[in-house]
Amino acid sequence: LDNGALYDARGHLHSLYPAEIALLLRSLPTDYRYRLWKIMAPEAMGETLAALHGEVRIGLIEHTSGTDLVAAANQLEPRDMADLVADFSSEVREKVLKKDGNSRLEAALSYDGHTAGGLMSMDALPIRGDVTVDETLAYLRAQKTMQANMDSLVVVARNNRYLGMVSIATILTSDAETRISTLMDTAEAIPLNMPVAEVATIFEQRNLLSKAVIDEQGIVVGRITLEEVLDVIREEADHAILSSAGLDEEHDLFAPVLVSARRRAVWLGVNLFTAFLASWVIGLFEATIDQIVALAVLMPVVASMGGIAGSQTLTLVIRGLALHQISSSNAMSFLFKEMSVGAVNGIVWSIIVAMIAAAWFSNGPLGMMLGGAMIINLSCAAIAGVLIPLFLHKKGIDPALAGGVLLTTVTDVIGFMSFLGLATIFLLA
Amino acid sequence: LDNGALYDARGHLHSLYPAEIALLLRSLPTDYRYRLWKIMAPEAMGETLAALHGEVRIGLIEHTSGTDLVAAANQLEPRDMADLVADFSSEVREKVLKKDGNSRLEAALSYDGHTAGGLMSMDALPIRGDVTVDETLAYLRAQKTMQANMDSLVVVARNNRYLGMVSIATILTSDAETRISTLMDTAEAIPLNMPVAEVATIFEQRNLLSKAVIDEQGIVVGRITLEEVLDVIREEADHAILSSAGLDEEHDLFAPVLVSARRRAVWLGVNLFTAFLASWVIGLFEATIDQIVALAVLMPVVASMGGIAGSQTLTLVIRGLALHQISSSNAMSFLFKEMSVGAVNGIVWSIIVAMIAAAWFSNGPLGMMLGGAMIINLSCAAIAGVLIPLFLHKKGIDPALAGGVLLTTVTDVIGFMSFLGLATIFLLA
């Protein structure tokens, strides 16, 4: 990316959608990213910043003049504007609020980002239930411009009180004199304070394209479309994958080395604690290992197999909880099933492992101890794999974040303790 | 779920959406699931089966009469019907094909499920570019019924050749005499054979609600809506989470114990091989461990910290590849960054670990060996975390599936070898 290439890049940027520019910026090491940002056309800055989030966005904001930021924010609709200005310095945010000069941004800023209020746009086009199809069409035509993603209209009574929704397809295929109230679908609207995950579930299960949002008095305050729900689902999926490794979707892939190192260090520190816990368990059996060194050679097998079996169960439960497939009503059936699977695999693999170990060290009893420990650890791994995420979920802790560490702590401790314990009891006699 | 409860359940089922019934069925242990299925109203079977997939659906199909299956399939639109009858026995499938009596199902069956063709529905409502807004509205009204999710219309020339798309919002707000061809957006349509993941990316990046699908001659053959894309994104996310634990999203949570055990066994077997590889490495240093038992106590710390650090990098790269954030053009920058992070954290944690070990065993040199091995393993973990998924991706192997096993094999082997090797060289002298 020298200067000639930057000139070419500018032409190329023009042909990209904001989300594509956003992806490109995220994928660039920071120095290239800021050089490309400098040559961006100011008109494209608003939508591009709206398509980014977390650290990458904050970094770009720091590399943009206050004037450009105010202009960029003003290109956006209130909800995206509210989301963006939350990352601005208070000084620039004041300027946007002043320039905007209406109450819609302030209203958007007042909604909680984790609820339907933070997700909705305020562009609902409410119509009255007592008008006819023809009157509605005339009204729409008078609007001159309309959101392209408007698949249905919100039907309201006096005072904007929610009555139902009517799809534009229905309006278009109905007789001119039909009243809207006879065409509308009266399914409940989404309350302002519904959590975003619940909103996403409703959209997915009912194949909705858009839905009205109402406040506590039943007054229509906005609407949510499938596009916003898609963002929620994408972010949830990202979060689930990253948090299982102690990572955060808000972070920049190309954050400075020391910043990244410090962030990762937290997770490594937690795991160091559990690793030393396992070491301490092994330390309890130092005298046994001193007499039978083969134990040291074989003990990681028990711990590792328990970790793998447990994480399979854990993954199923975490996903089941996220998709509402597992709840308190069927948890016992599932626990029982997983214990059976763990026991069956424990027995099968313990026989194989026992034979390999017995042959390797020409020591039958050693193989039997290894096999016995495998059965114990795989059964415990199944129980821990079900109970740990259920417990964390109940306590309001994200099981995807903490589940893996807790599980491997259990499987390491039980794995080492059962193998070395059995060996101490039966082989040292 | 006794008989009284089943009677209540029937009433309750009536009030649920097909996707909600599907979720309920998936969450039930198989015996309850089939009892509930028996009391389902046949009218709801089609959409419910369409909302399920994999093993759960196949199980339900086996518990349904041929007549009910044919009726259920006929409730669906061609694409969902094609997807469903693929799971039917050839005998029942023949009956559906005969009863359907038109070529749309046969066409749908001929498309590859992993491409745009398998995703699209055949309900595009093409209009000619040379008609006016008023003529279009009259044409739509004459349709009597229209898909509720129809946000825009496909504009075609003679012979159904694709010209562009026009949103219904634009039609509604334009003058009656305007020609459609002056209002349409001429962005390219989606080719029939575009992979579904690419379709999803385009929809996400361009905020599309629907898009026409064309064949090689540019003839419109169907359209894809955001709803279908949502399913793709949800399945991709599920797949990413489950395959990292060697699991498959097609499988039933409540599959029989022996079936589940056999499936999990494959993954356990792969991991057993790598566990024994680590054991073999330890076995090379039996004589060293025999002299310094503390090595056996501490060695899991090196392996486990390497595994954690490596899996953080691995997770970032796998996600970066899936979101197109990492490609060959920026892989080197990222590798360099991750190596630096690994080195920094290796140095920091090696000092802490060395001090703990030295104090615990009152053995300074032992602590230094542990610290040295940590630096080596965390650096190698960073390199493996970047290169393994890039290599697998290039070879067309899903890095989410195989990446974790390969990575922990590397970190275990290098962890044990570096710690025990350093100890053999410097402590036994």
GROMACS .gro file of C-alpha atoms in nm, chain A residues 34-424:
model
  391
   34TYR     CA    1  -0.548   0.433   0.941
   35ARG     CA    2  -0.383   0.524   0.611
   36LEU     CA    3  -0.678   0.382   0.419
   37TRP     CA    4  -0.921   0.560   0.652
   38LYS     CA    5  -0.757   0.896   0.578
   39ILE     CA    6  -0.843   0.868   0.207
   40MET     CA    7  -1.204   0.759   0.271
   41ALA     CA    8  -1.474   0.981   0.127
   42PRO     CA    9  -1.647   1.151   0.424
   43GLU     CA   10  -1.991   1.052   0.286
   44ALA     CA   11  -1.910   0.684   0.341
   45MET     CA   12  -1.777   0.726   0.696
   46GLY     CA   13  -2.114   0.714   0.876
   47GLU     CA   14  -2.234   0.378   0.744
   48THR     CA   15  -1.887   0.227   0.766
   49LEU     CA   16  -1.848   0.321   1.132
   50ALA     CA   17  -2.200   0.189   1.196
   51ALA     CA   18  -2.095  -0.148   1.048
   52LEU     CA   19  -1.801  -0.172   1.288
   53HIS     CA   20  -1.795  -0.207   1.662
   54GLY     CA   21  -1.568  -0.242   1.962
   55GLU     CA   22  -1.204  -0.151   1.951
   56VAL     CA   23  -1.165  -0.118   1.574
   57ARG     CA   24  -1.434   0.149   1.566
   58ILE     CA   25  -1.295   0.337   1.864
   59GLY     CA   26  -0.952   0.342   1.700
   60LEU     CA   27  -1.095   0.488   1.378
   61ILE     CA   28  -1.293   0.749   1.572
   62GLU     CA   29  -0.970   0.863   1.736
   63HIS     CA   30  -0.823   0.910   1.387
   64THR     CA   31  -1.112   1.127   1.259
   65SER     CA   32  -1.166   1.500   1.304
   66GLY     CA   33  -1.457   1.621   1.516
   67THR     CA   34  -1.624   1.785   1.214
   68ASP     CA   35  -1.611   1.464   1.012
   69LEU     CA   36  -1.751   1.268   1.307
   70VAL     CA   37  -2.047   1.504   1.346
   71ALA     CA   38  -2.116   1.476   0.972
   72ALA     CA   39  -2.078   1.096   0.981
   73ALA     CA   40  -2.322   1.062   1.274
   74ASN     CA   41  -2.578   1.278   1.096
   75GLN     CA   42  -2.585   1.039   0.799
   76LEU     CA   43  -2.731   0.769   1.021
   77GLU     CA   44  -3.078   0.695   1.145
   78PRO     CA   45  -3.134   0.762   1.516
   79ARG     CA   46  -3.064   0.411   1.643
   80ASP     CA   47  -2.732   0.371   1.460
   81MET     CA   48  -2.647   0.729   1.550
   82ALA     CA   49  -2.711   0.658   1.917
   83ASP     CA   50  -2.494   0.347   1.899
   84LEU     CA   51  -2.213   0.539   1.730
   85VAL     CA   52  -2.210   0.854   1.945
   86ALA     CA   53  -2.183   0.633   2.255
   87ASP     CA   54  -1.821   0.580   2.142
   88PHE     CA   55  -1.758   0.953   2.082
   89SER     CA   56  -1.589   1.186   2.331
   90SER     CA   57  -1.847   1.379   2.533
   91GLU     CA   58  -1.747   1.698   2.354
   92VAL     CA   59  -1.817   1.563   2.003
   93ARG     CA   60  -2.134   1.390   2.127
   94GLU     CA   61  -2.267   1.727   2.251
   95LYS     CA   62  -2.208   1.874   1.905
   96VAL     CA   63  -2.402   1.592   1.740
   97LEU     CA   64  -2.689   1.635   1.982
   98LYS     CA   65  -2.697   2.009   1.918
   99LYS     CA   66  -2.682   1.972   1.540
  100ASP     CA   67  -2.937   1.694   1.533
  101GLY     CA   68  -3.179   1.925   1.705
  102ASN     CA   69  -3.458   1.675   1.755
  103SER     CA   70  -3.559   1.445   2.032
  104ARG     CA   71  -3.528   1.117   1.839
  105LEU     CA   72  -3.157   1.074   1.903
  106GLU     CA   73  -3.202   1.157   2.268
  107ALA     CA   74  -3.481   0.901   2.289
  108ALA     CA   75  -3.261   0.640   2.113
  109LEU     CA   76  -2.978   0.714   2.357
  110SER     CA   77  -3.211   0.646   2.649
  111TYR     CA   78  -3.287   0.284   2.546
  112ASP     CA   79  -3.091  -0.009   2.684
  113GLY     CA   80  -2.877  -0.167   2.409
  114HIS     CA   81  -2.952  -0.517   2.536
  115THR     CA   82  -3.328  -0.481   2.489
  116ALA     CA   83  -3.571  -0.440   2.201
  117GLY     CA   84  -3.549  -0.062   2.255
  118GLY     CA   85  -3.182  -0.059   2.163
  119LEU     CA   86  -3.246  -0.274   1.856
  120MET     CA   87  -3.544  -0.094   1.705
  121SER     CA   88  -3.547   0.183   1.451
  122MET     CA   89  -3.795   0.463   1.491
  123ASP     CA   90  -3.918   0.454   1.132
  124ALA     CA   91  -4.247   0.267   1.188
  125LEU     CA   92  -4.509   0.406   0.953
  126PRO     CA   93  -4.829   0.368   1.157
  127ILE     CA   94  -5.167   0.371   0.986
  128ARG     CA   95  -5.514   0.380   1.141
  129GLY     CA   96  -5.726   0.066   1.144
  130ASP     CA   97  -6.040   0.246   1.027
  131VAL     CA   98  -5.900   0.360   0.691
  132THR     CA   99  -5.954   0.168   0.366
  133VAL     CA  100  -5.700  -0.001   0.141
  134ASP     CA  101  -5.731   0.280  -0.115
  135GLU     CA  102  -5.681   0.552   0.145
  136THR     CA  103  -5.374   0.369   0.270
  137LEU     CA  104  -5.224   0.346  -0.078
  138ALA     CA  105  -5.290   0.717  -0.132
  139TYR     CA  106  -5.125   0.794   0.202
  140LEU     CA  107  -4.820   0.584   0.116
  141ARG     CA  108  -4.785   0.748  -0.223
  142ALA     CA  109  -4.797   1.087  -0.052
  143GLN     CA  110  -4.495   0.982   0.159
  144LYS     CA  111  -4.272   1.025  -0.150
  145THR     CA  112  -4.001   0.809   0.011
  146MET     CA  113  -4.036   0.494   0.218
  147GLN     CA  114  -3.793   0.247   0.373
  148ALA     CA  115  -3.708  -0.020   0.115
  149ASN     CA  116  -3.730  -0.288   0.383
  150MET     CA  117  -4.089  -0.198   0.472
  151ASP     CA  118  -4.275  -0.527   0.428
  152SER     CA  119  -4.566  -0.445   0.655
  153LEU     CA  120  -4.726  -0.150   0.828
  154VAL     CA  121  -4.814  -0.105   1.194
  155VAL     CA  122  -5.185  -0.052   1.254
  156VAL     CA  123  -5.273   0.179   1.543
  157ALA     CA  124  -5.577   0.323   1.719
  158ARG     CA  125  -5.596   0.678   1.848
  159ASN     CA  126  -5.287   0.796   2.038
  160ASN     CA  127  -5.068   0.551   1.847
  161ARG     CA  128  -5.192   0.256   2.054
  162TYR     CA  129  -5.090  -0.075   1.890
  163LEU     CA  130  -5.361  -0.281   1.721
  164GLY     CA  131  -5.177  -0.514   1.481
  165MET     CA  132  -4.967  -0.540   1.167
  166VAL     CA  133  -5.075  -0.563   0.805
  167SER     CA  134  -4.844  -0.682   0.530
  168ILE     CA  135  -4.809  -0.464   0.224
  169ALA     CA  136  -4.870  -0.776   0.014
  170THR     CA  137  -5.214  -0.809   0.176
  171ILE     CA  138  -5.291  -0.442   0.112
  172LEU     CA  139  -5.190  -0.474  -0.252
  173THR     CA  140  -5.406  -0.779  -0.319
  174SER     CA  141  -5.719  -0.664  -0.131
  175ASP     CA  142  -6.020  -0.472  -0.258
  176ALA     CA  143  -5.996  -0.094  -0.253
  177GLU     CA  144  -6.279  -0.042  -0.006
  178THR     CA  145  -6.170  -0.302   0.253
  179ARG     CA  146  -6.092  -0.158   0.597
  180ILE     CA  147  -5.738  -0.220   0.723
  181SER     CA  148  -5.869  -0.344   1.060
  182THR     CA  149  -6.025  -0.646   0.885
  183LEU     CA  150  -5.694  -0.735   0.717
  184MET     CA  151  -5.451  -0.697   1.004
  185ASP     CA  152  -5.278  -0.966   1.205
  186THR     CA  153  -5.334  -0.892   1.574
  187ALA     CA  154  -5.037  -1.092   1.709
  188GLU     CA  155  -4.879  -0.923   2.010
  189ALA     CA  156  -4.613  -0.658   1.957
  190ILE     CA  157  -4.267  -0.668   2.118
  191PRO     CA  158  -4.233  -0.484   2.450
  192LEU     CA  159  -3.960  -0.219   2.466
  193ASN     CA  160  -3.771  -0.399   2.744
  194MET     CA  161  -3.763  -0.751   2.595
  195PRO     CA  162  -3.402  -0.885   2.595
  196VAL     CA  163  -3.248  -0.901   2.246
  197ALA     CA  164  -3.190  -1.278   2.264
  198GLU     CA  165  -3.562  -1.330   2.319
  199VAL     CA  166  -3.645  -1.097   2.028
  200ALA     CA  167  -3.415  -1.305   1.806
  201THR     CA  168  -3.585  -1.630   1.913
  202ILE     CA  169  -3.931  -1.491   1.830
  203PHE     CA  170  -3.819  -1.372   1.486
  204GLU     CA  171  -3.658  -1.707   1.409
  205GLN     CA  172  -3.943  -1.924   1.529
  206ARG     CA  173  -4.218  -1.722   1.363
  207ASN     CA  174  -4.040  -1.634   1.039
  208LEU     CA  175  -4.100  -1.263   1.091
  209LEU     CA  176  -3.957  -0.989   0.871
  210SER     CA  177  -4.056  -0.701   1.098
  211LYS     CA  178  -4.250  -0.639   1.415
  212ALA     CA  179  -4.375  -0.332   1.604
  213VAL     CA  180  -4.223  -0.235   1.939
  214ILE     CA  181  -4.451  -0.090   2.209
  215ASP     CA  182  -4.394   0.076   2.545
  216GLU     CA  183  -4.567  -0.020   2.872
  217GLN     CA  184  -4.879   0.173   2.773
  218GLY     CA  185  -4.911  -0.017   2.443
  219ILE     CA  186  -4.802   0.288   2.239
  220VAL     CA  187  -4.601   0.209   1.923
  221VAL     CA  188  -4.244   0.346   1.961
  222GLY     CA  189  -4.062   0.177   1.672
  223ARG     CA  190  -4.011  -0.141   1.479
  224ILE     CA  191  -3.752  -0.414   1.455
  225THR     CA  192  -3.664  -0.582   1.125
  226LEU     CA  193  -3.499  -0.916   1.055
  227GLU     CA  194  -3.180  -0.733   0.952
  228GLU     CA  195  -3.116  -0.618   1.308
  229VAL     CA  196  -3.201  -0.964   1.438
  230LEU     CA  197  -2.943  -1.109   1.203
  231ASP     CA  198  -2.677  -0.889   1.362
  232VAL     CA  199  -2.781  -1.015   1.705
  233ILE     CA  200  -2.757  -1.378   1.593
  234ARG     CA  201  -2.417  -1.320   1.432
  235GLU     CA  202  -2.285  -1.151   1.746
  236GLU     CA  203  -2.423  -1.425   1.972
  237ALA     CA  204  -2.253  -1.690   1.759
  238ASP     CA  205  -1.925  -1.497   1.760
  239HIS     CA  206  -1.947  -1.451   2.133
  240ALA     CA  207  -2.011  -1.822   2.194
  241ILE     CA  208  -1.707  -1.926   1.990
  242LEU     CA  209  -1.467  -1.663   2.125
  243SER     CA  210  -1.566  -1.670   2.491
  244SER     CA  211  -1.491  -2.044   2.511
  245ALA     CA  212  -1.124  -1.943   2.464
  246GLY     CA  213  -1.151  -1.645   2.700
  247LEU     CA  214  -1.163  -1.398   2.410
  248ASP     CA  215  -1.389  -1.102   2.342
  249GLU     CA  216  -1.558  -1.015   2.011
  250GLU     CA  217  -1.508  -0.643   2.081
  251HIS     CA  218  -1.132  -0.675   2.045
  252ASP     CA  219  -0.925  -0.584   1.741
  253LEU     CA  220  -0.746  -0.874   1.571
  254PHE     CA  221  -0.454  -0.636   1.522
  255ALA     CA  222  -0.450  -0.475   1.866
  256PRO     CA  223  -0.098  -0.378   1.986
  257VAL     CA  224   0.105  -0.676   2.106
  258LEU     CA  225   0.126  -0.563   2.470
  259VAL     CA  226  -0.248  -0.495   2.486
  260SER     CA  227  -0.327  -0.838   2.340
  261ALA     CA  228  -0.074  -1.007   2.567
  262ARG     CA  229  -0.225  -0.847   2.877
  263ARG     CA  230  -0.576  -0.958   2.777
  264ARG     CA  231  -0.474  -1.314   2.709
  265ALA     CA  232  -0.277  -1.318   3.034
  266VAL     CA  233  -0.597  -1.312   3.240
  267TRP     CA  234  -0.715  -1.638   3.088
  268LEU     CA  235  -0.369  -1.795   3.113
  269GLY     CA  236  -0.358  -1.694   3.480
  270VAL     CA  237  -0.689  -1.864   3.555
  271ASN     CA  238  -0.565  -2.176   3.380
  272LEU     CA  239  -0.231  -2.164   3.558
  273PHE     CA  240  -0.416  -2.185   3.885
  274THR     CA  241  -0.601  -2.498   3.774
  275ALA     CA  242  -0.281  -2.646   3.626
  276PHE     CA  243  -0.106  -2.608   3.960
  277LEU     CA  244  -0.407  -2.761   4.132
  278ALA     CA  245  -0.353  -3.069   3.913
  279SER     CA  246   0.021  -3.059   3.995
  280TRP     CA  247  -0.060  -3.048   4.363
  281VAL     CA  248  -0.274  -3.363   4.325
  282ILE     CA  249   0.016  -3.537   4.148
  283GLY     CA  250   0.248  -3.413   4.422
  284LEU     CA  251   0.042  -3.603   4.679
  285PHE     CA  252   0.154  -3.923   4.508
  286GLU     CA  253   0.523  -3.838   4.461
  287ALA     CA  254   0.629  -4.141   4.663
  288THR     CA  255   0.421  -4.373   4.444
  289ILE     CA  256   0.562  -4.227   4.121
  290ASP     CA  257   0.911  -4.255   4.266
  291GLN     CA  258   0.860  -4.632   4.284
  292ILE     CA  259   0.670  -4.679   3.954
  293VAL     CA  260   0.786  -4.424   3.695
  294ALA     CA  261   0.550  -4.572   3.435
  295LEU     CA  262   0.268  -4.396   3.621
  296ALA     CA  263   0.411  -4.057   3.518
  297VAL     CA  264   0.426  -4.174   3.158
  298LEU     CA  265   0.062  -4.290   3.150
  299MET     CA  266  -0.117  -4.041   3.374
  300PRO     CA  267  -0.176  -3.772   3.104
  301VAL     CA  268  -0.379  -4.027   2.906
  302VAL     CA  269  -0.645  -4.051   3.180
  303ALA     CA  270  -0.669  -3.674   3.226
  304SER     CA  271  -0.679  -3.598   2.855
  305MET     CA  272  -0.945  -3.858   2.767
  306GLY     CA  273  -1.164  -3.729   3.051
  307GLY     CA  274  -1.122  -3.374   2.925
  308ILE     CA  275  -1.225  -3.470   2.571
  309ALA     CA  276  -1.528  -3.676   2.676
  310GLY     CA  277  -1.640  -3.405   2.921
  311SER     CA  278  -1.604  -3.125   2.670
  312GLN     CA  279  -1.826  -3.312   2.424
  313THR     CA  280  -2.104  -3.324   2.682
  314LEU     CA  281  -2.034  -2.965   2.789
  315THR     CA  282  -2.059  -2.840   2.430
  316LEU     CA  283  -2.394  -3.013   2.380
  317VAL     CA  284  -2.535  -2.866   2.701
  318ILE     CA  285  -2.408  -2.510   2.632
  319ARG     CA  286  -2.562  -2.519   2.283
  320GLY     CA  287  -2.879  -2.682   2.417
  321LEU     CA  288  -2.916  -2.403   2.674
  322ALA     CA  289  -2.860  -2.133   2.410
  323LEU     CA  290  -3.120  -2.286   2.177
  324HIS     CA  291  -3.363  -2.355   2.466
  325GLN     CA  292  -3.339  -2.726   2.393
  326ILE     CA  293  -3.225  -2.806   2.746
  327SER     CA  294  -3.408  -2.679   3.052
  328SER     CA  295  -3.473  -2.801   3.405
  329SER     CA  296  -3.758  -3.021   3.279
  330ASN     CA  297  -3.542  -3.248   3.062
  331ALA     CA  298  -3.203  -3.200   3.229
  332MET     CA  299  -3.237  -3.519   3.435
  333SER     CA  300  -3.315  -3.733   3.129
  334PHE     CA  301  -3.017  -3.582   2.953
  335LEU     CA  302  -2.786  -3.629   3.254
  336PHE     CA  303  -2.886  -3.993   3.274
  337LYS     CA  304  -2.825  -4.041   2.903
  338GLU     CA  305  -2.482  -3.875   2.913
  339MET     CA  306  -2.379  -4.081   3.218
  340SER     CA  307  -2.471  -4.397   3.027
  341VAL     CA  308  -2.273  -4.281   2.723
  342GLY     CA  309  -1.978  -4.196   2.949
  343ALA     CA  310  -1.994  -4.535   3.121
  344VAL     CA  311  -2.016  -4.728   2.791
  345ASN     CA  312  -1.724  -4.539   2.639
  346GLY     CA  313  -1.535  -4.560   2.966
  347ILE     CA  314  -1.561  -4.940   2.963
  348VAL     CA  315  -1.476  -4.977   2.593
  349TRP     CA  316  -1.175  -4.747   2.601
  350SER     CA  317  -1.053  -4.870   2.938
  351ILE     CA  318  -1.015  -5.219   2.792
  352ILE     CA  319  -0.818  -5.087   2.492
  353VAL     CA  320  -0.604  -4.857   2.706
  354ALA     CA  321  -0.542  -5.129   2.964
  355MET     CA  322  -0.419  -5.370   2.698
  356ILE     CA  323  -0.187  -5.112   2.539
  357ALA     CA  324  -0.040  -5.015   2.878
  358ALA     CA  325  -0.006  -5.375   2.996
  359ALA     CA  326   0.178  -5.468   2.676
  360TRP     CA  327   0.397  -5.156   2.673
  361PHE     CA  328   0.522  -5.198   3.031
  362SER     CA  329   0.472  -5.579   3.047
  363ASN     CA  330   0.265  -5.510   3.356
  364GLY     CA  331  -0.092  -5.641   3.370
  365PRO     CA  332  -0.194  -5.483   3.701
  366LEU     CA  333  -0.069  -5.141   3.580
  367GLY     CA  334  -0.296  -5.170   3.275
  368MET     CA  335  -0.590  -5.261   3.499
  369MET     CA  336  -0.535  -4.953   3.717
  370LEU     CA  337  -0.523  -4.733   3.404
  371GLY     CA  338  -0.846  -4.888   3.274
  372GLY     CA  339  -1.020  -4.848   3.610
  373ALA     CA  340  -0.920  -4.483   3.630
  374MET     CA  341  -1.052  -4.425   3.276
  375ILE     CA  342  -1.397  -4.561   3.369
  376ILE     CA  343  -1.409  -4.339   3.680
  377ASN     CA  344  -1.293  -4.028   3.493
  378LEU     CA  345  -1.520  -4.064   3.189
  379SER     CA  346  -1.825  -4.115   3.410
  380CYS     CA  347  -1.736  -3.813   3.625
  381ALA     CA  348  -1.664  -3.612   3.308
  382ALA     CA  349  -2.019  -3.679   3.183
  383ILE     CA  350  -2.172  -3.567   3.513
  384ALA     CA  351  -1.953  -3.255   3.528
  385GLY     CA  352  -2.024  -3.182   3.161
  386VAL     CA  353  -2.397  -3.163   3.237
  387LEU     CA  354  -2.400  -3.010   3.584
  388ILE     CA  355  -2.133  -2.737   3.546
  389PRO     CA  356  -2.309  -2.546   3.263
  390LEU     CA  357  -2.652  -2.592   3.424
  391PHE     CA  358  -2.518  -2.450   3.751
  392LEU     CA  359  -2.342  -2.156   3.580
  393HIS     CA  360  -2.654  -2.081   3.374
  394LYS     CA  361  -2.867  -2.075   3.690
  395LYS     CA  362  -2.620  -1.838   3.857
  396GLY     CA  363  -2.631  -1.605   3.554
  397ILE     CA  364  -2.267  -1.678   3.457
  398ASP     CA  365  -2.200  -1.742   3.087
  399PRO     CA  366  -2.130  -2.119   3.067
  400ALA     CA  367  -1.939  -2.074   2.740
  401LEU     CA  368  -1.686  -1.853   2.921
  402ALA     CA  369  -1.625  -2.042   3.246
  403GLY     CA  370  -1.747  -2.393   3.162
  404GLY     CA  371  -1.434  -2.524   2.990
  405VAL     CA  372  -1.192  -2.422   3.264
  406LEU     CA  373  -1.405  -2.568   3.540
  407LEU     CA  374  -1.457  -2.890   3.348
  408THR     CA  375  -1.090  -2.956   3.277
  409THR     CA  376  -1.010  -2.877   3.639
  410VAL     CA  377  -1.251  -3.153   3.741
  411THR     CA  378  -1.129  -3.403   3.481
  412ASP     CA  379  -0.761  -3.333   3.555
  413VAL     CA  380  -0.801  -3.365   3.932
  414ILE     CA  381  -1.020  -3.676   3.914
  415GLY     CA  382  -0.808  -3.827   3.638
  416PHE     CA  383  -0.478  -3.796   3.826
  417MET     CA  384  -0.629  -3.880   4.163
  418SER     CA  385  -0.809  -4.194   4.046
  419PHE     CA  386  -0.512  -4.335   3.851
  420LEU     CA  387  -0.243  -4.254   4.109
  421GLY     CA  388  -0.477  -4.341   4.397
  422LEU     CA  389  -0.565  -4.684   4.254
  423ALA     CA  390  -0.196  -4.747   4.186
  424THR     CA  391  -0.101  -4.651   4.544
   0.00000   0.00000   0.00000
